[in-house]
């Protein structure tokens, strides 16, 4: 038989009839009128004892604080990424439709905006779910972490299985960047950073810049038979500001003279060697990201369990 309350009546007054085994708990049968008369019963019988829900343990409170701080940290990182993406779009006038801005759909800074929005939305759901003890928000947070983790694992597996195709795709991308070097500020920045950091020039060799319309020797411009300044061995040339014209006329030089002035090796082989050398660091970064997501999921699961247990008791 269902029970509505567990009650213990203490004798009070001369007219009170003592119940058998008054020192024990007496179980009363359930009645539909009990829920309506709870307040009246508490006022008429001050000796009635009602069970209280269990208080969260210190460990549960500590987990809740840690979950909130974890989500707050990633919320700030997501907002920072979003701010960088929006700043990049506004700087290049992509959002305003400027003449020199790349189309919004093909702008690389859009990736920062989307990543920042996704991370901010998920972290905000985790923060509010932990702070307000909302099972709905906590479940959304856990589902989003599960989706992100699955996509990361799938991307890693595809990268391992299709490494040769990925390498060929990177080479094709670099060749496209060479052809559109002056047309897109993002590609120009990317090519300059790759050539400067890897100390290389072109895809296979520095002669690849002949395929660029502006650096071709038949071009009427001042950059004809030249290469970007990021190919130069000493772009400063004794000064404090890089000389943008240090590569002018380099394609018209002989191999020995060009080697003394430029990094003549191509970037394709240097990029492949660099990726092989950084494979351990890339794998460690991916594992660290997955572990951070796993920690956040475990914290959210514990908070969700405590919240669900409290609501079931009520």
GROMACS .gro file of C-alpha atoms in nm:
model
  314
    1UNK     CA    1   0.000   0.000   0.000
    2UNK     CA    2   0.138   0.342  -0.098
    3UNK     CA    3   0.235   0.572   0.184
    4UNK     CA    4   0.194   0.949   0.187
    5UNK     CA    5   0.406   1.037   0.490
    6UNK     CA    6   0.595   0.874   0.774
    7UNK     CA    7   0.466   1.040   1.091
    8UNK     CA    8   0.542   1.019   1.459
    9UNK     CA    9   0.281   1.157   1.703
   10UNK     CA   10   0.402   1.273   2.040
   11UNK     CA   11   0.145   1.281   2.323
   12UNK     CA   12   0.042   1.629   2.421
   13UNK     CA   13  -0.236   1.745   2.652
   14UNK     CA   14  -0.456   1.544   2.883
   15UNK     CA   15  -0.707   1.450   2.613
   16UNK     CA   16  -0.447   1.288   2.386
   17UNK     CA   17  -0.482   0.915   2.333
   18UNK     CA   18  -0.153   0.735   2.331
   19UNK     CA   19  -0.092   0.519   2.025
   20UNK     CA   20   0.043   0.168   2.067
   21UNK     CA   21   0.421   0.153   2.045
   22UNK     CA   22   0.442   0.532   2.055
   23UNK     CA   23   0.819   0.523   2.042
   24UNK     CA   24   0.812   0.371   1.692
   25UNK     CA   25   0.725   0.513   1.354
   26UNK     CA   26   0.361   0.458   1.255
   27UNK     CA   27   0.285   0.415   0.884
   28UNK     CA   28  -0.044   0.566   0.780
   29UNK     CA   29  -0.227   0.452   0.465
   30UNK     CA   30  -0.230   0.686   0.167
   31UNK     CA   31  -0.530   0.909   0.117
   32UNK     CA   32  -0.595   1.157  -0.161
   33UNK     CA   33  -0.689   1.413   0.102
   34UNK     CA   34  -0.344   1.400   0.259
   35UNK     CA   35  -0.182   1.623  -0.003
   36UNK     CA   36  -0.456   1.884   0.040
   37UNK     CA   37  -0.436   1.879   0.419
   38UNK     CA   38  -0.058   1.891   0.457
   39UNK     CA   39  -0.053   2.251   0.574
   40UNK     CA   40  -0.352   2.202   0.807
   41UNK     CA   41  -0.195   1.889   0.953
   42UNK     CA   42   0.131   2.069   1.021
   43UNK     CA   43  -0.058   2.344   1.205
   44UNK     CA   44  -0.286   2.111   1.402
   45UNK     CA   45  -0.017   1.859   1.492
   46UNK     CA   46   0.311   2.035   1.566
   47UNK     CA   47   0.459   1.706   1.673
   48UNK     CA   48   0.435   1.555   1.322
   49UNK     CA   49   0.778   1.490   1.165
   50UNK     CA   50   0.828   1.528   0.789
   51UNK     CA   51   1.143   1.391   0.620
   52UNK     CA   52   1.375   1.650   0.463
   53UNK     CA   53   1.559   1.601   0.130
   54UNK     CA   54   1.927   1.512   0.167
   55UNK     CA   55   2.169   1.802   0.148
   56UNK     CA   56   2.441   1.791  -0.120
   57UNK     CA   57   2.774   1.667   0.008
   58UNK     CA   58   3.084   1.890   0.009
   59UNK     CA   59   3.219   1.685  -0.281
   60UNK     CA   60   2.904   1.754  -0.486
   61UNK     CA   61   2.928   2.127  -0.417
   62UNK     CA   62   3.295   2.124  -0.514
   63UNK     CA   63   3.216   1.945  -0.841
   64UNK     CA   64   2.946   2.200  -0.917
   65UNK     CA   65   3.186   2.490  -0.865
   66UNK     CA   66   3.450   2.323  -1.081
   67UNK     CA   67   3.198   2.258  -1.358
   68UNK     CA   68   3.092   2.623  -1.354
   69UNK     CA   69   3.453   2.748  -1.367
   70UNK     CA   70   3.540   2.501  -1.644
   71UNK     CA   71   3.253   2.624  -1.861
   72UNK     CA   72   3.327   2.987  -1.777
   73UNK     CA   73   3.686   2.947  -1.897
   74UNK     CA   74   3.579   2.798  -2.229
   75UNK     CA   75   3.308   3.062  -2.263
   76UNK     CA   76   3.573   3.334  -2.239
   77UNK     CA   77   3.793   3.152  -2.492
   78UNK     CA   78   3.499   3.116  -2.729
   79UNK     CA   79   3.413   3.485  -2.699
   80UNK     CA   80   3.778   3.574  -2.765
   81UNK     CA   81   3.780   3.357  -3.079
   82UNK     CA   82   3.454   3.515  -3.191
   83UNK     CA   83   3.595   3.864  -3.135
   84UNK     CA   84   3.905   3.781  -3.342
   85UNK     CA   85   3.691   3.653  -3.628
   86UNK     CA   86   3.461   3.954  -3.628
   87UNK     CA   87   3.758   4.190  -3.606
   88UNK     CA   88   3.918   4.018  -3.906
   89UNK     CA   89   3.599   4.041  -4.110
   90UNK     CA   90   3.548   4.407  -4.026
   91UNK     CA   91   3.912   4.490  -4.093
   92UNK     CA   92   3.889   4.354  -4.446
   93UNK     CA   93   3.545   4.508  -4.499
   94UNK     CA   94   3.394   4.169  -4.575
   95UNK     CA   95   3.081   4.242  -4.375
   96UNK     CA   96   3.048   4.590  -4.523
   97UNK     CA   97   3.094   4.477  -4.883
   98UNK     CA   98   3.411   4.673  -4.940
   99UNK     CA   99   3.590   4.667  -5.274
  100UNK     CA  100   3.902   4.501  -5.131
  101UNK     CA  101   3.728   4.250  -4.909
  102UNK     CA  102   3.694   3.885  -4.999
  103UNK     CA  103   3.345   3.738  -5.030
  104UNK     CA  104   3.204   3.656  -4.689
  105UNK     CA  105   3.139   3.292  -4.771
  106UNK     CA  106   3.503   3.227  -4.871
  107UNK     CA  107   3.671   3.435  -4.600
  108UNK     CA  108   3.891   3.222  -4.368
  109UNK     CA  109   3.805   3.448  -4.075
  110UNK     CA  110   3.453   3.309  -4.096
  111UNK     CA  111   3.591   2.988  -3.945
  112UNK     CA  112   3.691   3.182  -3.634
  113UNK     CA  113   3.342   3.329  -3.611
  114UNK     CA  114   3.172   2.990  -3.641
  115UNK     CA  115   3.412   2.823  -3.397
  116UNK     CA  116   3.368   3.107  -3.147
  117UNK     CA  117   2.990   3.094  -3.176
  118UNK     CA  118   2.980   2.718  -3.127
  119UNK     CA  119   3.216   2.716  -2.829
  120UNK     CA  120   3.039   3.014  -2.668
  121UNK     CA  121   2.691   2.864  -2.709
  122UNK     CA  122   2.790   2.525  -2.567
  123UNK     CA  123   2.989   2.673  -2.277
  124UNK     CA  124   2.706   2.916  -2.196
  125UNK     CA  125   2.462   2.626  -2.181
  126UNK     CA  126   2.698   2.447  -1.943
  127UNK     CA  127   2.736   2.756  -1.723
  128UNK     CA  128   2.363   2.824  -1.700
  129UNK     CA  129   2.280   2.455  -1.658
  130UNK     CA  130   2.523   2.426  -1.367
  131UNK     CA  131   2.423   2.756  -1.209
  132UNK     CA  132   2.047   2.709  -1.242
  133UNK     CA  133   2.050   2.330  -1.197
  134UNK     CA  134   1.869   2.284  -1.529
  135UNK     CA  135   1.865   1.922  -1.655
  136UNK     CA  136   1.765   2.039  -2.004
  137UNK     CA  137   2.069   2.265  -2.045
  138UNK     CA  138   2.301   2.006  -1.895
  139UNK     CA  139   2.177   1.740  -2.137
  140UNK     CA  140   2.223   1.982  -2.429
  141UNK     CA  141   2.577   2.051  -2.310
  142UNK     CA  142   2.657   1.681  -2.284
  143UNK     CA  143   2.510   1.611  -2.627
  144UNK     CA  144   2.713   1.892  -2.786
  145UNK     CA  145   3.035   1.763  -2.626
  146UNK     CA  146   2.957   1.415  -2.754
  147UNK     CA  147   2.903   1.546  -3.108
  148UNK     CA  148   3.224   1.754  -3.102
  149UNK     CA  149   3.428   1.465  -2.966
  150UNK     CA  150   3.289   1.229  -3.230
  151UNK     CA  151   3.371   1.473  -3.510
  152UNK     CA  152   3.725   1.517  -3.380
  153UNK     CA  153   3.782   1.141  -3.362
  154UNK     CA  154   3.637   1.097  -3.711
  155UNK     CA  155   3.857   1.374  -3.848
  156UNK     CA  156   4.167   1.218  -3.691
  157UNK     CA  157   4.088   0.877  -3.835
  158UNK     CA  158   4.025   1.022  -4.181
  159UNK     CA  159   4.353   1.213  -4.160
  160UNK     CA  160   4.542   0.893  -4.084
  161UNK     CA  161   4.367   0.689  -4.351
  162UNK     CA  162   4.379   0.955  -4.623
  163UNK     CA  163   4.715   1.110  -4.542
  164UNK     CA  164   4.843   1.095  -4.901
  165UNK     CA  165   4.533   1.266  -5.034
  166UNK     CA  166   4.553   1.528  -4.760
  167UNK     CA  167   4.915   1.595  -4.850
  168UNK     CA  168   4.826   1.632  -5.218
  169UNK     CA  169   4.539   1.865  -5.123
  170UNK     CA  170   4.780   2.082  -4.923
  171UNK     CA  171   5.013   2.101  -5.221
  172UNK     CA  172   4.726   2.203  -5.449
  173UNK     CA  173   4.618   2.464  -5.194
  174UNK     CA  174   4.968   2.608  -5.181
  175UNK     CA  175   4.982   2.622  -5.560
  176UNK     CA  176   4.649   2.806  -5.565
  177UNK     CA  177   4.787   3.049  -5.310
  178UNK     CA  178   5.085   3.118  -5.538
  179UNK     CA  179   4.856   3.193  -5.831
  180UNK     CA  180   4.629   3.427  -5.629
  181UNK     CA  181   4.901   3.584  -5.417
  182UNK     CA  182   4.809   3.947  -5.492
  183UNK     CA  183   4.434   3.887  -5.513
  184UNK     CA  184   4.359   3.788  -5.153
  185UNK     CA  185   4.523   3.941  -4.841
  186UNK     CA  186   4.463   3.619  -4.644
  187UNK     CA  187   4.643   3.404  -4.899
  188UNK     CA  188   4.925   3.655  -4.919
  189UNK     CA  189   4.969   3.649  -4.543
  190UNK     CA  190   4.956   3.268  -4.538
  191UNK     CA  191   5.216   3.228  -4.814
  192UNK     CA  192   5.452   3.482  -4.656
  193UNK     CA  193   5.429   3.312  -4.315
  194UNK     CA  194   5.494   2.967  -4.463
  195UNK     CA  195   5.791   3.081  -4.671
  196UNK     CA  196   5.937   3.287  -4.388
  197UNK     CA  197   5.900   3.020  -4.119
  198UNK     CA  198   6.009   2.722  -4.333
  199UNK     CA  199   6.274   2.922  -4.522
  200UNK     CA  200   6.148   2.810  -4.861
  201UNK     CA  201   6.019   2.967  -5.180
  202UNK     CA  202   5.752   2.841  -5.417
  203UNK     CA  203   5.603   2.493  -5.426
  204UNK     CA  204   5.887   2.287  -5.580
  205UNK     CA  205   6.140   2.569  -5.619
  206UNK     CA  206   6.156   2.947  -5.647
  207UNK     CA  207   6.095   2.913  -6.023
  208UNK     CA  208   5.728   2.834  -5.947
  209UNK     CA  209   5.664   3.207  -5.908
  210UNK     CA  210   5.687   3.239  -6.284
  211UNK     CA  211   5.333   3.097  -6.300
  212UNK     CA  212   5.204   3.402  -6.115
  213UNK     CA  213   5.067   3.669  -6.347
  214UNK     CA  214   5.238   3.956  -6.167
  215UNK     CA  215   5.581   3.791  -6.116
  216UNK     CA  216   5.606   3.643  -6.465
  217UNK     CA  217   5.891   3.790  -6.668
  218UNK     CA  218   5.646   3.890  -6.941
  219UNK     CA  219   5.448   4.105  -6.699
  220UNK     CA  220   5.470   4.481  -6.759
  221UNK     CA  221   5.471   4.563  -6.387
  222UNK     CA  222   5.764   4.640  -6.158
  223UNK     CA  223   5.733   4.294  -5.999
  224UNK     CA  224   5.817   4.116  -6.326
  225UNK     CA  225   6.082   3.843  -6.289
  226UNK     CA  226   6.062   3.885  -5.913
  227UNK     CA  227   5.955   3.688  -5.604
  228UNK     CA  228   5.796   3.798  -5.275
  229UNK     CA  229   6.019   3.943  -5.006
  230UNK     CA  230   5.947   3.643  -4.783
  231UNK     CA  231   6.174   3.436  -5.011
  232UNK     CA  232   6.480   3.650  -4.935
  233UNK     CA  233   6.750   3.520  -4.704
  234UNK     CA  234   6.804   3.864  -4.552
  235UNK     CA  235   6.486   4.068  -4.607
  236UNK     CA  236   6.607   4.341  -4.370
  237UNK     CA  237   6.936   4.387  -4.563
  238UNK     CA  238   7.101   4.562  -4.271
  239UNK     CA  239   6.803   4.784  -4.189
  240UNK     CA  240   6.522   4.763  -3.935
  241UNK     CA  241   6.233   4.737  -4.185
  242UNK     CA  242   6.200   4.450  -4.437
  243UNK     CA  243   6.281   4.555  -4.792
  244UNK     CA  244   5.976   4.465  -5.004
  245UNK     CA  245   6.189   4.486  -5.321
  246UNK     CA  246   6.462   4.245  -5.216
  247UNK     CA  247   6.326   3.977  -5.449
  248UNK     CA  248   6.279   4.193  -5.755
  249UNK     CA  249   6.455   4.052  -6.062
  250UNK     CA  250   6.551   3.727  -5.884
  251UNK     CA  251   6.400   3.505  -6.156
  252UNK     CA  252   6.636   3.661  -6.413
  253UNK     CA  253   6.944   3.561  -6.211
  254UNK     CA  254   7.142   3.243  -6.251
  255UNK     CA  255   7.105   2.953  -6.006
  256UNK     CA  256   7.416   3.046  -5.803
  257UNK     CA  257   7.326   3.414  -5.774
  258UNK     CA  258   6.964   3.332  -5.689
  259UNK     CA  259   7.076   3.083  -5.419
  260UNK     CA  260   7.288   3.355  -5.259
  261UNK     CA  261   6.989   3.590  -5.248
  262UNK     CA  262   6.689   3.357  -5.194
  263UNK     CA  263   6.578   3.036  -5.027
  264UNK     CA  264   6.552   2.837  -5.347
  265UNK     CA  265   6.409   2.517  -5.195
  266UNK     CA  266   6.038   2.454  -5.246
  267UNK     CA  267   5.785   2.463  -4.963
  268UNK     CA  268   5.614   2.135  -5.057
  269UNK     CA  269   5.889   1.911  -4.922
  270UNK     CA  270   5.950   2.144  -4.627
  271UNK     CA  271   5.582   2.131  -4.528
  272UNK     CA  272   5.575   1.750  -4.546
  273UNK     CA  273   5.889   1.724  -4.334
  274UNK     CA  274   5.752   1.978  -4.088
  275UNK     CA  275   5.425   1.790  -4.049
  276UNK     CA  276   5.612   1.464  -3.989
  277UNK     CA  277   5.829   1.632  -3.730
  278UNK     CA  278   5.531   1.787  -3.552
  279UNK     CA  279   5.315   1.475  -3.562
  280UNK     CA  280   5.379   1.405  -3.194
  281UNK     CA  281   5.289   1.758  -3.089
  282UNK     CA  282   4.973   1.752  -3.303
  283UNK     CA  283   4.866   1.418  -3.155
  284UNK     CA  284   4.936   1.544  -2.801
  285UNK     CA  285   4.728   1.854  -2.864
  286UNK     CA  286   4.437   1.648  -2.998
  287UNK     CA  287   4.450   1.409  -2.701
  288UNK     CA  288   4.465   1.703  -2.459
  289UNK     CA  289   4.157   1.858  -2.618
  290UNK     CA  290   3.967   1.530  -2.594
  291UNK     CA  291   4.069   1.490  -2.229
  292UNK     CA  292   3.949   1.841  -2.148
  293UNK     CA  293   3.616   1.767  -2.312
  294UNK     CA  294   3.596   1.437  -2.121
  295UNK     CA  295   3.659   1.617  -1.791
  296UNK     CA  296   3.385   1.868  -1.869
  297UNK     CA  297   3.146   1.586  -1.958
  298UNK     CA  298   3.221   1.398  -1.633
  299UNK     CA  299   3.166   1.712  -1.425
  300UNK     CA  300   2.837   1.782  -1.604
  301UNK     CA  301   2.726   1.421  -1.555
  302UNK     CA  302   2.787   1.443  -1.182
  303UNK     CA  303   2.596   1.772  -1.156
  304UNK     CA  304   2.310   1.627  -1.363
  305UNK     CA  305   2.292   1.321  -1.138
  306UNK     CA  306   2.275   1.538  -0.825
  307UNK     CA  307   2.008   1.761  -0.979
  308UNK     CA  308   1.801   1.464  -1.093
  309UNK     CA  309   1.826   1.297  -0.752
  310UNK     CA  310   1.710   1.615  -0.580
  311UNK     CA  311   1.409   1.649  -0.811
  312UNK     CA  312   1.310   1.285  -0.765
  313UNK     CA  313   1.313   1.334  -0.387
  314UNK     CA  314   1.086   1.636  -0.419
   0.00000   0.00000   0.00000
